[in-house]
mmCIF file of C-alpha atoms in Angstrom:
data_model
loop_
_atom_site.group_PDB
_atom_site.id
_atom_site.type_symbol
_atom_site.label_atom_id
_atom_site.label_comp_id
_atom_site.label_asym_id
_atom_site.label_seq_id
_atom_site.Cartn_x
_atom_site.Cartn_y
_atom_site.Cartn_z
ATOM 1 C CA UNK A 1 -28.451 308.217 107.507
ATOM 2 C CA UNK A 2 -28.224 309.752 103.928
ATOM 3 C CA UNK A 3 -27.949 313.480 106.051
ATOM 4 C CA UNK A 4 -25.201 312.290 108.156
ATOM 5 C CA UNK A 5 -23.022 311.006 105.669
ATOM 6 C CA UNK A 6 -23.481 314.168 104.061
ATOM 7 C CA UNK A 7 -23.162 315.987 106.447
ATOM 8 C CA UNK A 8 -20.099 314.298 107.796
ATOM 9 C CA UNK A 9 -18.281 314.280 104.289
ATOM 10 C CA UNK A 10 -18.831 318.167 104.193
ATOM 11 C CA UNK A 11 -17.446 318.382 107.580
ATOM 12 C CA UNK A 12 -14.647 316.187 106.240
ATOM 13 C CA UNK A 13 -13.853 318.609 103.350
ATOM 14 C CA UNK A 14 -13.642 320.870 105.633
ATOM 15 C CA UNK A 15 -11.355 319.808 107.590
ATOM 16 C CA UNK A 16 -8.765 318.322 104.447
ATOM 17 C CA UNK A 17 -9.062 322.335 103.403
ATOM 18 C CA UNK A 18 -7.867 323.476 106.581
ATOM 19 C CA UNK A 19 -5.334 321.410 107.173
ATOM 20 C CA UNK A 20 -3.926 321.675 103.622
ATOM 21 C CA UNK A 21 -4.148 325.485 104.030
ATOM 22 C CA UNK A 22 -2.407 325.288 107.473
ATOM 23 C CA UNK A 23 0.495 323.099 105.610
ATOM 24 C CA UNK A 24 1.049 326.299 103.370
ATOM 25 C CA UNK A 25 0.988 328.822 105.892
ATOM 26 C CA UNK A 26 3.672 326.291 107.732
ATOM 27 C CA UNK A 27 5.791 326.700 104.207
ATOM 28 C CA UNK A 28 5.266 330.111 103.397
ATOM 29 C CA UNK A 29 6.723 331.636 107.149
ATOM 30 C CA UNK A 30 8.363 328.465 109.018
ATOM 31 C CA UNK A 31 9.406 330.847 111.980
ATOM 32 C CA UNK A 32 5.553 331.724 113.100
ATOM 33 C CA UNK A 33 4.623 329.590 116.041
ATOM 34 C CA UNK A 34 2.030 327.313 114.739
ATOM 35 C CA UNK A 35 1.353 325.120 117.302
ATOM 36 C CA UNK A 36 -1.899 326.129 118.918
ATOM 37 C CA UNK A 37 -3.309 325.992 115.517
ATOM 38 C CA UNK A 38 -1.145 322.523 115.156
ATOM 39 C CA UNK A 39 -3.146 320.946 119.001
ATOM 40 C CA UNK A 40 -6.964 322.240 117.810
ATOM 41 C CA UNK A 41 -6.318 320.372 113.928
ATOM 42 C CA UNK A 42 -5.230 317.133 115.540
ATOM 43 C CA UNK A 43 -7.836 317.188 118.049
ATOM 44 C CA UNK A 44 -10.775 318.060 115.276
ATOM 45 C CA UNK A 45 -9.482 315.277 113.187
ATOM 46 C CA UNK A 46 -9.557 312.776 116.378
ATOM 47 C CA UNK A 47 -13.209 313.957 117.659
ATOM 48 C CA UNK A 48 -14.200 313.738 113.573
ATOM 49 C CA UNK A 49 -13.194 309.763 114.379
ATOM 50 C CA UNK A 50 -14.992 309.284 117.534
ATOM 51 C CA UNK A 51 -17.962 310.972 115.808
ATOM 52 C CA UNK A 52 -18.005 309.252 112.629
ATOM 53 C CA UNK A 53 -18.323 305.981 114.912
ATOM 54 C CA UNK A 54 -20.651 307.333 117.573
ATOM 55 C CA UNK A 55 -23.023 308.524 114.366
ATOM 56 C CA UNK A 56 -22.732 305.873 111.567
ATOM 57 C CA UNK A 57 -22.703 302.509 113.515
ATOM 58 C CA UNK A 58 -24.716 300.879 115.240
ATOM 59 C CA UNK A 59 -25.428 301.374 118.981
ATOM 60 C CA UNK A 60 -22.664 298.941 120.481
ATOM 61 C CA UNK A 61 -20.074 300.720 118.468
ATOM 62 C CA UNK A 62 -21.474 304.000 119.587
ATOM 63 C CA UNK A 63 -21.400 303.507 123.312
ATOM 64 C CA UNK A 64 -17.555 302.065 122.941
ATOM 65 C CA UNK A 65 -16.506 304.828 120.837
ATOM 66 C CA UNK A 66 -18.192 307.403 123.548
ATOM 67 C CA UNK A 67 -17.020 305.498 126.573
ATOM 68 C CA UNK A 68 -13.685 305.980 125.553
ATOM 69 C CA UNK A 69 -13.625 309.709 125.113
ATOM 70 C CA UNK A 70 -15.125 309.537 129.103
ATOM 71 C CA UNK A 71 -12.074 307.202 130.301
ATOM 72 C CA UNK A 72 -9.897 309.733 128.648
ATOM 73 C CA UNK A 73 -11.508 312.803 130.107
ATOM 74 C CA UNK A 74 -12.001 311.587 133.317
ATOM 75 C CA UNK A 75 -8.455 310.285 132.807
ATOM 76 C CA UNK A 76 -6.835 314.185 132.367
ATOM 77 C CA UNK A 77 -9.122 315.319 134.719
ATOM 78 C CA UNK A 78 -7.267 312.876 137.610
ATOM 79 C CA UNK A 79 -3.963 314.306 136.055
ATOM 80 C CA UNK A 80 -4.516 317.944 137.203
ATOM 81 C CA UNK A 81 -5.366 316.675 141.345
ATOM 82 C CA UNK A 82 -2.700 316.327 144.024
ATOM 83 C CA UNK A 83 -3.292 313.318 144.949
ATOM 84 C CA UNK A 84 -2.078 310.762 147.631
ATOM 85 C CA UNK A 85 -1.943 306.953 148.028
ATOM 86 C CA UNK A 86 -5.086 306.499 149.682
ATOM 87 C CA UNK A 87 -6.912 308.415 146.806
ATOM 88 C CA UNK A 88 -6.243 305.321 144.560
ATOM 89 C CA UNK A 89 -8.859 303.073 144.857
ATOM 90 C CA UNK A 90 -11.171 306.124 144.754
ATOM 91 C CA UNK A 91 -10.284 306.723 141.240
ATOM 92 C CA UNK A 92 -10.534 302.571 140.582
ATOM 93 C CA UNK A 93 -13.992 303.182 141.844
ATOM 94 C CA UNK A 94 -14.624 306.009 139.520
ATOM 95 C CA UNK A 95 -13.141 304.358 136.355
ATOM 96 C CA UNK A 96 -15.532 301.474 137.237
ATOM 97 C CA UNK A 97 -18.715 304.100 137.275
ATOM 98 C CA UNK A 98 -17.907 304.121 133.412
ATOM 99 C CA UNK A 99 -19.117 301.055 132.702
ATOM 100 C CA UNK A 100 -22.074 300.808 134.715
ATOM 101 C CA UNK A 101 -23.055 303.959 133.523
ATOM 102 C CA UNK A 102 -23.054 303.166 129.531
ATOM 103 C CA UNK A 103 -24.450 299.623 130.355
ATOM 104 C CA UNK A 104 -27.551 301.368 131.618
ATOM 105 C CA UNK A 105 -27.916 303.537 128.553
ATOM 106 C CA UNK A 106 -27.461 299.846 126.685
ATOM 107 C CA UNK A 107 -30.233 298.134 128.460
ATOM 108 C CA UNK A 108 -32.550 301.846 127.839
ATOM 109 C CA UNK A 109 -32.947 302.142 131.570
ATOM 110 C CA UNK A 110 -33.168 306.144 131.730
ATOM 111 C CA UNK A 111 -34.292 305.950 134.991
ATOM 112 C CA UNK A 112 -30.657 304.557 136.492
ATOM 113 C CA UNK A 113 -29.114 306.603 134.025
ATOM 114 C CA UNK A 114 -30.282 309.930 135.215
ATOM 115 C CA UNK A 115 -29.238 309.319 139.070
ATOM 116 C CA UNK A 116 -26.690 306.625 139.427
ATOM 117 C CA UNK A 117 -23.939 308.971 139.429
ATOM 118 C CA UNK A 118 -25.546 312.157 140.964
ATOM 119 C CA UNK A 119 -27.371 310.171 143.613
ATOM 120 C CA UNK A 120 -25.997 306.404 143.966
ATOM 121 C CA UNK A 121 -21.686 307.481 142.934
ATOM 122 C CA UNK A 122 -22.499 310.446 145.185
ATOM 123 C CA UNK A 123 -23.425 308.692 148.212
ATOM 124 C CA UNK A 124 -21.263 305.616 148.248
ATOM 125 C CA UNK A 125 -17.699 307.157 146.843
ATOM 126 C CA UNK A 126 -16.331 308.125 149.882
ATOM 127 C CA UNK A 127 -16.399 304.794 150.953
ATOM 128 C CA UNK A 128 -13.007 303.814 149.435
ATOM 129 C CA UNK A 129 -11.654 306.779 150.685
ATOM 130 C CA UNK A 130 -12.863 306.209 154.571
ATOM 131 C CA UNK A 131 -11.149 302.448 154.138
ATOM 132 C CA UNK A 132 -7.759 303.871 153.487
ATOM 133 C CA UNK A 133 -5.564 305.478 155.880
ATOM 134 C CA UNK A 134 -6.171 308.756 157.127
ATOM 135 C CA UNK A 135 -8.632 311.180 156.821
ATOM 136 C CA UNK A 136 -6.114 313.932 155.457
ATOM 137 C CA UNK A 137 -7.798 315.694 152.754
ATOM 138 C CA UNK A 138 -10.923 313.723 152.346
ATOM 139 C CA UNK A 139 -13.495 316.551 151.506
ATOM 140 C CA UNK A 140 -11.099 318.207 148.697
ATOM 141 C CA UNK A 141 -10.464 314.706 147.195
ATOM 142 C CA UNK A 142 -14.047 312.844 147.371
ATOM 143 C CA UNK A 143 -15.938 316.273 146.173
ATOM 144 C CA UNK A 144 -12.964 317.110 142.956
ATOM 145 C CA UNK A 145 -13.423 313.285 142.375
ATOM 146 C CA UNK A 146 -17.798 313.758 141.913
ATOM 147 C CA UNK A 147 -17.317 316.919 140.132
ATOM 148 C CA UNK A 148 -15.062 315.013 137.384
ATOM 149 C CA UNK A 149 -17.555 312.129 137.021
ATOM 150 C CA UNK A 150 -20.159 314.595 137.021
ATOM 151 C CA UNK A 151 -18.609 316.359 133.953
ATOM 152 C CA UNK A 152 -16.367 313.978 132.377
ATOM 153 C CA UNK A 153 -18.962 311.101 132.602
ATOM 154 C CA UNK A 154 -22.053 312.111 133.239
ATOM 155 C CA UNK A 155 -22.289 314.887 131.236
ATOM 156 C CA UNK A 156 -20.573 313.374 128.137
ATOM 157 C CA UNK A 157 -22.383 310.139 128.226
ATOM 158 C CA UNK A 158 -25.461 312.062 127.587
ATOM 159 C CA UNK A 159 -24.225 311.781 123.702
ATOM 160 C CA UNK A 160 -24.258 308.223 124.209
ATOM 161 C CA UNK A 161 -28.197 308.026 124.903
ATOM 162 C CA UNK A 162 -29.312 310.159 122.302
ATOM 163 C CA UNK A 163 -29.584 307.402 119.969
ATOM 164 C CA UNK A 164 -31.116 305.373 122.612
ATOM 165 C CA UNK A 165 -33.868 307.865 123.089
ATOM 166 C CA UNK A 166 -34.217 308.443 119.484
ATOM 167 C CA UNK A 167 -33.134 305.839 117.087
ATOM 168 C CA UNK A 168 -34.622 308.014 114.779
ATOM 169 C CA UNK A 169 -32.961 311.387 115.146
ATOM 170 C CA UNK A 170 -30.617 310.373 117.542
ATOM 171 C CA UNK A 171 -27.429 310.192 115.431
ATOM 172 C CA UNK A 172 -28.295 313.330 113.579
ATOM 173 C CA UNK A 173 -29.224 315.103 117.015
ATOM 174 C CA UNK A 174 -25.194 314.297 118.169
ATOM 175 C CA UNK A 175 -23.628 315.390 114.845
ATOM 176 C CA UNK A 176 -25.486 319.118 115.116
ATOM 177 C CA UNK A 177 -24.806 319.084 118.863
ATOM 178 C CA UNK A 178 -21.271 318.158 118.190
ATOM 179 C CA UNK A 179 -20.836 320.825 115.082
ATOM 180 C CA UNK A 180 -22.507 323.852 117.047
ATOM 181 C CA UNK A 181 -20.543 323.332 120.163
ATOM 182 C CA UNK A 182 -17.007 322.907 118.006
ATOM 183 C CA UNK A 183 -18.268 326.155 115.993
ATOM 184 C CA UNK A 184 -19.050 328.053 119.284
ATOM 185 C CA UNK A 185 -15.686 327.062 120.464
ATOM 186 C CA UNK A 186 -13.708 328.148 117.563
ATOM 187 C CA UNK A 187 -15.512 331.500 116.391
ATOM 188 C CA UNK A 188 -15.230 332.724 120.243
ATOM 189 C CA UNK A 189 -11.642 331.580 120.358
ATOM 190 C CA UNK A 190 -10.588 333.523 117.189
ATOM 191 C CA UNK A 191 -12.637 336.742 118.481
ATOM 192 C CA UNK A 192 -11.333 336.985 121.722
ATOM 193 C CA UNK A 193 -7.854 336.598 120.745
ATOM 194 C CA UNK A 194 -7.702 339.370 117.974
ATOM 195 C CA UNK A 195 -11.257 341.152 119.386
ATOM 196 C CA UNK A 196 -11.589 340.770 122.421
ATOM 197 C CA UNK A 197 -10.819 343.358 125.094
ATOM 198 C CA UNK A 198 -12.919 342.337 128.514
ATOM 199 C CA UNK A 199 -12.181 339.178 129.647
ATOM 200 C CA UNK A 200 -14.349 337.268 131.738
ATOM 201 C CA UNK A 201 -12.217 335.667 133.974
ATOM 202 C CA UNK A 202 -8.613 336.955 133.029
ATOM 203 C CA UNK A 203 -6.956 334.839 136.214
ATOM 204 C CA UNK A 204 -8.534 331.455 134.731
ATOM 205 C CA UNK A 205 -8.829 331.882 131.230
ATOM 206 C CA UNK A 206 -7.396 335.559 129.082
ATOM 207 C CA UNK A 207 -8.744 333.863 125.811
ATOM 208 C CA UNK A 208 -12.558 333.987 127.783
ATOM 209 C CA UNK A 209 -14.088 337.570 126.655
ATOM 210 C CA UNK A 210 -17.231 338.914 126.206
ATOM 211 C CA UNK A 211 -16.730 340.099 122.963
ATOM 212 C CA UNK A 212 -16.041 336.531 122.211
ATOM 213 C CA UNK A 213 -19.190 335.144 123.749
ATOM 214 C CA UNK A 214 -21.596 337.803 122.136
ATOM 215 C CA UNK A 215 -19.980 337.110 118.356
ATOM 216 C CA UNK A 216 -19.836 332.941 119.288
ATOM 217 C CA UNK A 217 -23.499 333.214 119.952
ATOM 218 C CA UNK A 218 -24.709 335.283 117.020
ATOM 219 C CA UNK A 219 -22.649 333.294 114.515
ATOM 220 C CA UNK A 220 -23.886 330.282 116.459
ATOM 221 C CA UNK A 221 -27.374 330.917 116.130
ATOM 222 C CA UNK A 222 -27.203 331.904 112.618
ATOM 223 C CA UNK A 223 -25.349 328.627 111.527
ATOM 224 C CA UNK A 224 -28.362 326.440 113.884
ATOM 225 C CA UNK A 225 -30.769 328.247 111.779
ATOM 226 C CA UNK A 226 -29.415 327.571 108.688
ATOM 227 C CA UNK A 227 -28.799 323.257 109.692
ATOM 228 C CA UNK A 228 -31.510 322.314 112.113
ATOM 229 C CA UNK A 229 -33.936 321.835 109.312
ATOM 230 C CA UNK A 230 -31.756 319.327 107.618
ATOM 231 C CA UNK A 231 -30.356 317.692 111.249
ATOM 232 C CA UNK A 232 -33.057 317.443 113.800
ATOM 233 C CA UNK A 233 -36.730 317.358 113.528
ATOM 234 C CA UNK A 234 -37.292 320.521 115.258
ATOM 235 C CA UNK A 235 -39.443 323.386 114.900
ATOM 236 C CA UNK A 236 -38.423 327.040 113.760
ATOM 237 C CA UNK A 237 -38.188 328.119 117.106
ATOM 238 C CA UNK A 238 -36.182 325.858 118.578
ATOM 239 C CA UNK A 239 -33.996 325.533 115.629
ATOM 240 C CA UNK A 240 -32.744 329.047 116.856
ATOM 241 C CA UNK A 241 -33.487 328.793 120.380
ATOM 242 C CA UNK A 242 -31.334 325.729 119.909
ATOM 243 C CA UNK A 243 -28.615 327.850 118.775
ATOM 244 C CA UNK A 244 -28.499 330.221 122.069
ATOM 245 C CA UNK A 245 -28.704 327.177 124.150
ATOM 246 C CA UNK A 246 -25.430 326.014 123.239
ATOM 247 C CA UNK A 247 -23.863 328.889 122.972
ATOM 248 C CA UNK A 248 -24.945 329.711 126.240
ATOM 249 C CA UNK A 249 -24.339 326.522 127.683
ATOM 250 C CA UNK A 250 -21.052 326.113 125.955
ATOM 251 C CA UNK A 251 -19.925 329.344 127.521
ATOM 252 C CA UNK A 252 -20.610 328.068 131.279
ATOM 253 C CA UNK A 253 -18.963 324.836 130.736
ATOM 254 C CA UNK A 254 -15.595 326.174 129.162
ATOM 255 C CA UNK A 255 -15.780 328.658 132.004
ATOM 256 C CA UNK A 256 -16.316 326.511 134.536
ATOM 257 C CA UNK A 257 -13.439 324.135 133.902
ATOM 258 C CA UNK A 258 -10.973 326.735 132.893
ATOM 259 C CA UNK A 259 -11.829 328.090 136.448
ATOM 260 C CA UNK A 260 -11.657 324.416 138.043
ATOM 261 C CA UNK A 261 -8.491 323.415 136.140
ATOM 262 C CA UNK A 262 -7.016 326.719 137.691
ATOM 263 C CA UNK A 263 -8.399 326.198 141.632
ATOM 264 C CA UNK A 264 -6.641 322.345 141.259
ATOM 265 C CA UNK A 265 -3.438 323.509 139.980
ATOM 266 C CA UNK A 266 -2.342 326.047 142.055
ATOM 267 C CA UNK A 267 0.956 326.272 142.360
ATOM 268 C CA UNK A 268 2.051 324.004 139.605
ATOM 269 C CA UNK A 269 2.080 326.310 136.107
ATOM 270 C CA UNK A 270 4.253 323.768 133.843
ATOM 271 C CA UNK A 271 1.519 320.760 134.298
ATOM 272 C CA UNK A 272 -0.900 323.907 133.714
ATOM 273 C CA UNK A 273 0.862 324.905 130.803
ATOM 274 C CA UNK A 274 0.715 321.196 129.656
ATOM 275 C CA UNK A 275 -2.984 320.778 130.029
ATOM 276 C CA UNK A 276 -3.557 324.175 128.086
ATOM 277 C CA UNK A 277 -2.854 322.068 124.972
ATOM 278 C CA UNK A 278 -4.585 319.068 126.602
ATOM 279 C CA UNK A 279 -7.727 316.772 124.968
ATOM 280 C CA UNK A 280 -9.764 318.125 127.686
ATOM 281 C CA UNK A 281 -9.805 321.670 126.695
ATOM 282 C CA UNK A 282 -11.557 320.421 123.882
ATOM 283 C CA UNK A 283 -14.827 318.726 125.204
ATOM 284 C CA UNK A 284 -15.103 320.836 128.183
ATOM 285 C CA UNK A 285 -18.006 322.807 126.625
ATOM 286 C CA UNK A 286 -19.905 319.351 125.620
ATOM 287 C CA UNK A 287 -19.734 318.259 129.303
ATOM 288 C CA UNK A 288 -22.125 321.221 129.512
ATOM 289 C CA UNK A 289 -23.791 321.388 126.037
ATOM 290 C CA UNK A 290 -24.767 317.550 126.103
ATOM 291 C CA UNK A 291 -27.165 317.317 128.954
ATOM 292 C CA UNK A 292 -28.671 320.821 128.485
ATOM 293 C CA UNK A 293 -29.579 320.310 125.245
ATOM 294 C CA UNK A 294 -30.517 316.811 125.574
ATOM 295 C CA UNK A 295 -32.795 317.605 128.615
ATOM 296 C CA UNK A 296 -34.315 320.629 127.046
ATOM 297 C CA UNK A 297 -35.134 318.644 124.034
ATOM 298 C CA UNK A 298 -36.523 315.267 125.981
ATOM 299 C CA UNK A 299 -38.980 317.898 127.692
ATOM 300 C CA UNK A 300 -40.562 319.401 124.951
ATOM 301 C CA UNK A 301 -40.668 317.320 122.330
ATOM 302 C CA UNK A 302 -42.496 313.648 122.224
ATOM 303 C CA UNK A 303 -39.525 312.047 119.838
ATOM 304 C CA UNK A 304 -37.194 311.774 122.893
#
């Protein structure tokens, strides 16, 4: 506990210092669009909340605090379908998977956990859409519907069970998964945009390059060398490997839903415009970095 709340009050220094800095810059040349910079401070300072509960309470508070970011994920991620009246009670269903899901990480029953969404959600959610009229559009609905409880829930609630699986380390295990991701995000963002030439997928996502990735994951790595010691109970190795993990996995999942937020809205650039600045551009690498590196850790290690 006495690392966390280190850790976390660094982090929190950190963050005053930006956003004092930021304030000056504001001052200093009022006429300089500000306001990407303006979206990713306000959403560090709200995931620096969520984290502060998910890591220095108790379990109950934990699970609440995480169960909310899902609802709101999932939430945005309903925002970018085209949708029609019939789809409603399928998203009543999926808001309803939240629950369930976190109460099995409550009661420590990994085994539900791990397949009630991919197996049990999977098999019985089109059943609220065969009820309702018309078959118009089922596959594209019932299949976007999975992949968003598949990312927005069952991927993030992964951060929920790490405390479950590890009272010990479990807290600490979040806060470096959490920092690495966030530090991945940012150091790629800043390279691409004044480094980066090749880009990845340039109809999805221009700030994606490969200059990006390759700088994100060395300065990643680097910064997991220098923390896992004091954060996890891991071994040299895998204090680094732990590094290109996340980097790596990072990479797939911003890729994957700047790619899927693209395919869904198709034809409708102002709501994509809207969602560029969006909460959900802002986890979608932890939809990908929580599992990975919670499954890769629960295999080799005894602690999990």
């Amino acid at each position: 506990m006495v690392t966390t709340i280190w850790t976390l009050s660094i982090i929190l220094l950190g963050l005053s210092f930006v956003s004092i800095l930021f304030i000056v810059l504001k001052r200093k040349e009022p006429n300089k669009d500000f306001s990407a910079v303006t979206l990713r401070i306000k959403t560090w300072w709200g995931m620096f909340v969520v984290f502060c509960m998910a890591t220095l309470f108790n379990p109950a508070v934990s699970l609440l605090s995480l169960m909310i970011l899902c609802f709101f994920g999932l939430k945005e991620y309903f925002s970018m379908m085209k949708t029609r009246k019939a789809d409603r009670r399928l998203f009543l269903w999926s808001y309803l998977a939240i629950p369930l899901q976190f109460y099995w990480i409550y009661i420590g029953w990994y085994g539900m956990f791990i397949v009630f969404i991919p197996v049990y959600v999977f098999l019985f959610l089109p059943l609220p859409r065969l009820i309702g009229k018309g078959t118009s559009g089922f596959l594209r609905s019932v299949s976007s519907t999975q992949w968003g409880l598949m990312l927005m829930v069952f991927g993030l609630s992964h951060l929920a069970y790490y405390q479950f699986a590890t009272p010990e380390y479990g807290a600490n295990l979040v806060l470096f998964l959490v920092v690495l991701t966030q530090i991945n995000d940012v150091v790629h963002y800043l390279i691409s945009i004044y480094l980066g030439k090749r880009k990845v997928v340039p109809s999805a996502n221009p700030s994606i390059t490969w200059e990006g990735f390759i700088g994100a994951a060395f300065i990643t790595t680097i910064i997991s060398y220098f923390i896992y010691s004091y954060l996890t109970p891991l071994d040299l190795t895998f204090g680094i490997l732990s590094g290109v993990l996340i980097s790596l996995s990072g990479f797939f999942g911003s890729l994957t839903i700047s790619v899927l937020k693209r395919d869904l809205l198709i034809g409708d650039n102002e709501k994509l415009n809207t969602l560029k600045k969006s909460y959900l551009t802002r986890v979608d690498s932890l939809t990908y970095t929580s599992p990975v590196f919670f499954h890769v850790i629960r295999y080799f290690f005894d602690f999990m």
